[in-house]
PDB file of C-alpha atoms in Angstrom:
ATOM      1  CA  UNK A1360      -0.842 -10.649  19.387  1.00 94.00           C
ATOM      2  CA  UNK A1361      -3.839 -11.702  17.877  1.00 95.00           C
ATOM      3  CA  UNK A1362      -5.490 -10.292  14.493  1.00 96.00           C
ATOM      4  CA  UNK A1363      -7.891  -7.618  15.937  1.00 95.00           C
ATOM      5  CA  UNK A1364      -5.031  -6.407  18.495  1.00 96.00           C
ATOM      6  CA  UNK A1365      -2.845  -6.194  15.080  1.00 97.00           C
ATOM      7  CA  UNK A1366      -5.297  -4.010  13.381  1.00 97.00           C
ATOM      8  CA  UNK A1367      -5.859  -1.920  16.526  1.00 97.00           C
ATOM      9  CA  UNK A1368      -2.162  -1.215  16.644  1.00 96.00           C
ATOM     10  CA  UNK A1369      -1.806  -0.514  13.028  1.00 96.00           C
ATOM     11  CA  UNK A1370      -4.826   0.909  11.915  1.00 96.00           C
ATOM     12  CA  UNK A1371      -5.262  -1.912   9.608  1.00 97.00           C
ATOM     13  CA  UNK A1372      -8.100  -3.827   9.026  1.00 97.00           C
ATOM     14  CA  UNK A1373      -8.622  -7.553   9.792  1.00 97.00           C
ATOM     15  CA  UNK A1374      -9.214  -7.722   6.162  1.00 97.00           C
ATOM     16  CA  UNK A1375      -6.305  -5.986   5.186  1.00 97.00           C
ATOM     17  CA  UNK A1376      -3.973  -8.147   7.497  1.00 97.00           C
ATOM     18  CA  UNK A1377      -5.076 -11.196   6.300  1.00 96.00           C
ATOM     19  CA  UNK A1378      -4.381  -9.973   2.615  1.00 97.00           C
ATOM     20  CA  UNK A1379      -1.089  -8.707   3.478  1.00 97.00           C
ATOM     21  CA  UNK A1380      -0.448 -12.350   4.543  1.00 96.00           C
ATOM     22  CA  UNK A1381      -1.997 -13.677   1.615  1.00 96.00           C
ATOM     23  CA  UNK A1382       0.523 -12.193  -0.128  1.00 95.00           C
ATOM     24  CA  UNK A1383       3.023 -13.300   1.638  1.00 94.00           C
ATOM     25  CA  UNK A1384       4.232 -10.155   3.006  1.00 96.00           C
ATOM     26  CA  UNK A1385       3.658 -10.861   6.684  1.00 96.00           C
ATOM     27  CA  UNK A1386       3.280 -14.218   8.551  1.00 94.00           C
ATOM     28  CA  UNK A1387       1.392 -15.323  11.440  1.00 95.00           C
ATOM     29  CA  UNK A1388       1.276 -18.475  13.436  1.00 94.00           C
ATOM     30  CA  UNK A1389      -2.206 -20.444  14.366  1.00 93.00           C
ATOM     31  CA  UNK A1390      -2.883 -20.839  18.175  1.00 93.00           C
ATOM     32  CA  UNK A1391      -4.060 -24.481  19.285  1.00 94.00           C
ATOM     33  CA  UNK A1392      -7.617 -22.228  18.621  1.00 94.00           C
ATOM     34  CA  UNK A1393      -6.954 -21.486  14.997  1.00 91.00           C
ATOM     35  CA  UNK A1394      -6.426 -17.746  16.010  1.00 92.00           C
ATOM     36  CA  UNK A1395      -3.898 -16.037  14.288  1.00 94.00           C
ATOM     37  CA  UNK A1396      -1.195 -14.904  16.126  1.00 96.00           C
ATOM     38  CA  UNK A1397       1.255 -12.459  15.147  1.00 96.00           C
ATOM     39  CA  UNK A1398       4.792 -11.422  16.783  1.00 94.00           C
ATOM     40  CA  UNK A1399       5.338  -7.950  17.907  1.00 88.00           C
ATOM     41  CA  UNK A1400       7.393  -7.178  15.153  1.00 92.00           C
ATOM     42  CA  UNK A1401       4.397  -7.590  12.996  1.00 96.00           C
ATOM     43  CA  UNK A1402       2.841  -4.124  13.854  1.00 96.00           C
ATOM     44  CA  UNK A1403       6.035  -2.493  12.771  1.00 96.00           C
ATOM     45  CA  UNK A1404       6.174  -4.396   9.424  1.00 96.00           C
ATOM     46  CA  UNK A1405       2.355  -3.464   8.749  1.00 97.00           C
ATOM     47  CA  UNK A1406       2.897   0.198   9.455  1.00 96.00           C
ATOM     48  CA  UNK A1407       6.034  -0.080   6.648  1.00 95.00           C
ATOM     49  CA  UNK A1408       3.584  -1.569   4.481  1.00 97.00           C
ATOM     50  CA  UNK A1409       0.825   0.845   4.858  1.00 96.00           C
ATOM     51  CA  UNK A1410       3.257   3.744   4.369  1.00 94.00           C
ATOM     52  CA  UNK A1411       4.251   2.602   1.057  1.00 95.00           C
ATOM     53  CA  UNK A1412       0.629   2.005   0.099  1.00 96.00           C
ATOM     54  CA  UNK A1413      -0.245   5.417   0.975  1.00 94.00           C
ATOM     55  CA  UNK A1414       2.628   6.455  -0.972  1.00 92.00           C
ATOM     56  CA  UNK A1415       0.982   5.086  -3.922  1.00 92.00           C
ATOM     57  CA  UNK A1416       2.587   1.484  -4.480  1.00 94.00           C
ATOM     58  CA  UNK A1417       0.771  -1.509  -4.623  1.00 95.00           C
ATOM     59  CA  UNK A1418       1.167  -4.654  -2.936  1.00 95.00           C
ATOM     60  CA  UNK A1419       3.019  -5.925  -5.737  1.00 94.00           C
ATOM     61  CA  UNK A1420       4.891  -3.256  -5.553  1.00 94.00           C
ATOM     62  CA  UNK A1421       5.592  -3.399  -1.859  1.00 95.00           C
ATOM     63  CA  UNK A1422       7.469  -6.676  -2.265  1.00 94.00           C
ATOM     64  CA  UNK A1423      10.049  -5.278  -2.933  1.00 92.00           C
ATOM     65  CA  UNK A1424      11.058  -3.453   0.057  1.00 90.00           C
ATOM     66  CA  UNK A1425      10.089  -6.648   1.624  1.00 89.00           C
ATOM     67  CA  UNK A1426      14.398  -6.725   3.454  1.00 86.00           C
ATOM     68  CA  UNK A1427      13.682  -3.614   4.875  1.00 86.00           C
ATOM     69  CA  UNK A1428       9.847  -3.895   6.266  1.00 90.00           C
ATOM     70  CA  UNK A1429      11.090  -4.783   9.429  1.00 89.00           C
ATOM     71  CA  UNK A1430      12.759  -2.014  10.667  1.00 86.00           C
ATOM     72  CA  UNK A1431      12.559   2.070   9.270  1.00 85.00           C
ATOM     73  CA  UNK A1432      11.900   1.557   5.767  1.00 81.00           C
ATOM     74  CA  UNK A1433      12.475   5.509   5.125  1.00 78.00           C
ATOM     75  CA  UNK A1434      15.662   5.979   7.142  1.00 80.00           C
ATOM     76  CA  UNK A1435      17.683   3.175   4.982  1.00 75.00           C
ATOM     77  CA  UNK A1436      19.155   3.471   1.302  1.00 81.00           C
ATOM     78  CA  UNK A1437      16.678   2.439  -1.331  1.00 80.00           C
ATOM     79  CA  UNK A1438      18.088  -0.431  -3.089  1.00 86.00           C
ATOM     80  CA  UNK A1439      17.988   0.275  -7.220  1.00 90.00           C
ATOM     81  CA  UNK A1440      15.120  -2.079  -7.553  1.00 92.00           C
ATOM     82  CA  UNK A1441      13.341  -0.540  -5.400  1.00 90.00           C
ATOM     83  CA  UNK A1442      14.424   2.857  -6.921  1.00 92.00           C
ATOM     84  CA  UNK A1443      13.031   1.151 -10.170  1.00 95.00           C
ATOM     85  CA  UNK A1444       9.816   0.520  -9.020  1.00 94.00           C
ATOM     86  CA  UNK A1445       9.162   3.723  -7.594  1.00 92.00           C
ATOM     87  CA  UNK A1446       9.794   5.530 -10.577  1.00 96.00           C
ATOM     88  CA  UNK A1447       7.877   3.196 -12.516  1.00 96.00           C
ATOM     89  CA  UNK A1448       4.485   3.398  -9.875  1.00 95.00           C
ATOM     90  CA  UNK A1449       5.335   7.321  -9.804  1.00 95.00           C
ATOM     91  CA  UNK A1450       5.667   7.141 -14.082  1.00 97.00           C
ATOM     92  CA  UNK A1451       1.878   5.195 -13.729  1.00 95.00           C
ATOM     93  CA  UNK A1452       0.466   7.818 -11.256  1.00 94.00           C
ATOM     94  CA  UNK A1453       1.528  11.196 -13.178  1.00 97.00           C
ATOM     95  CA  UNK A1454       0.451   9.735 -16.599  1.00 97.00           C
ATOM     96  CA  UNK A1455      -3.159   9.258 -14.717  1.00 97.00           C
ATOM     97  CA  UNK A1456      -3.027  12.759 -13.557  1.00 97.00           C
ATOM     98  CA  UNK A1457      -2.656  13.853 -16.626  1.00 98.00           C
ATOM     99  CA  UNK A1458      -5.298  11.988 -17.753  1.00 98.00           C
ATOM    100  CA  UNK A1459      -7.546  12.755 -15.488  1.00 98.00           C
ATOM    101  CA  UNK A1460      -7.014  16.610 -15.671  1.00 98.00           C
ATOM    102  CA  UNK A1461      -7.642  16.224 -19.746  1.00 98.00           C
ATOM    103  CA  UNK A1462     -10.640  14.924 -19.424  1.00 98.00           C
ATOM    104  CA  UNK A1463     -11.670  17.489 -16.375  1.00 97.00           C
ATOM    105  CA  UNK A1464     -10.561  20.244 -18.451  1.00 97.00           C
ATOM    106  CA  UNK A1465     -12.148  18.990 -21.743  1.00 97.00           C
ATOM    107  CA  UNK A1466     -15.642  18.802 -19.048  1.00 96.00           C
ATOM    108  CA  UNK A1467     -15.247  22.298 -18.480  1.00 95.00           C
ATOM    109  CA  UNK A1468     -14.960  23.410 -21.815  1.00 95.00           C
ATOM    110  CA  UNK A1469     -18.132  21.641 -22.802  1.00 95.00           C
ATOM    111  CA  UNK A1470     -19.766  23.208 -19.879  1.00 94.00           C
ATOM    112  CA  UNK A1471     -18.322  26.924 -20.390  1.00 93.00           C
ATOM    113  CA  UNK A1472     -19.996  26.177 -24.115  1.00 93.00           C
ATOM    114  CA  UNK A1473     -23.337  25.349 -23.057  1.00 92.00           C
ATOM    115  CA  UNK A1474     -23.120  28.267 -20.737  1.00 88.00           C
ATOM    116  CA  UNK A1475     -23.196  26.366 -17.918  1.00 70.00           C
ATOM    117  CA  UNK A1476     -19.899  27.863 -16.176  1.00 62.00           C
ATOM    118  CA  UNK A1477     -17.806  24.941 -13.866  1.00 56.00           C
ATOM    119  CA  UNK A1478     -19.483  25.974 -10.431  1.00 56.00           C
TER     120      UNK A1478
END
């Protein structure tokens, strides 16, 4: 399948897929056209890699789990670097949150001083 038949299937953009390959985590070949051209097993390796995104790993992240993008990456047993860098993204995200609700709660302080309210 070609790249915009990818991306329909997916829900990824053009952009995105040729990132992912970029990075090496999928591979196409090039049609006597230049055209990329992508295998059917493709879409299923995208949607495994767009899952773990919007889990909240990166694409560094996601290589990983690159063994087990090709088939249901959240029916088979994690291996313990994967497990690793999980915890460590997960580690990343709630020290963020935390952050970010400091600073929204220090906000609305300053505005329940000023008499401003948080509304």
């Amino acid at each position: 399948m070609r790249i915009g038949e990818l991306a329909a299937a997916t829900g990824a953009s053009p952009r995105a897929l040729r990132h992912y390959e970029q990075e090496g985590l999928i591979t196409s070949e090039r049609a006597a056209n230049g055209y990329r051209v992508y295998d059917a097993g493709a879409a299923v390796r995208v949607r495994n890699i767009r899952r773990l995104l919007d889990a909240g790993l990166t694409l560094d992240d996601v290589q990983v789990f690159l063994p087990c993008l090709d088939g249901d990456v959240t029916a088979g047993r994690a291996s313990a670097e994967a497990l690793r860098v999980a915890r460590a993204r997960l580690a990343v995200l709630e020290a963020r949150i935390t952050a970010q609700t400091e600073v929204r709660d220090r906000l609305a302080t300053a505005l329940r001083a000023a008499g401003a309210g948080t509304a």
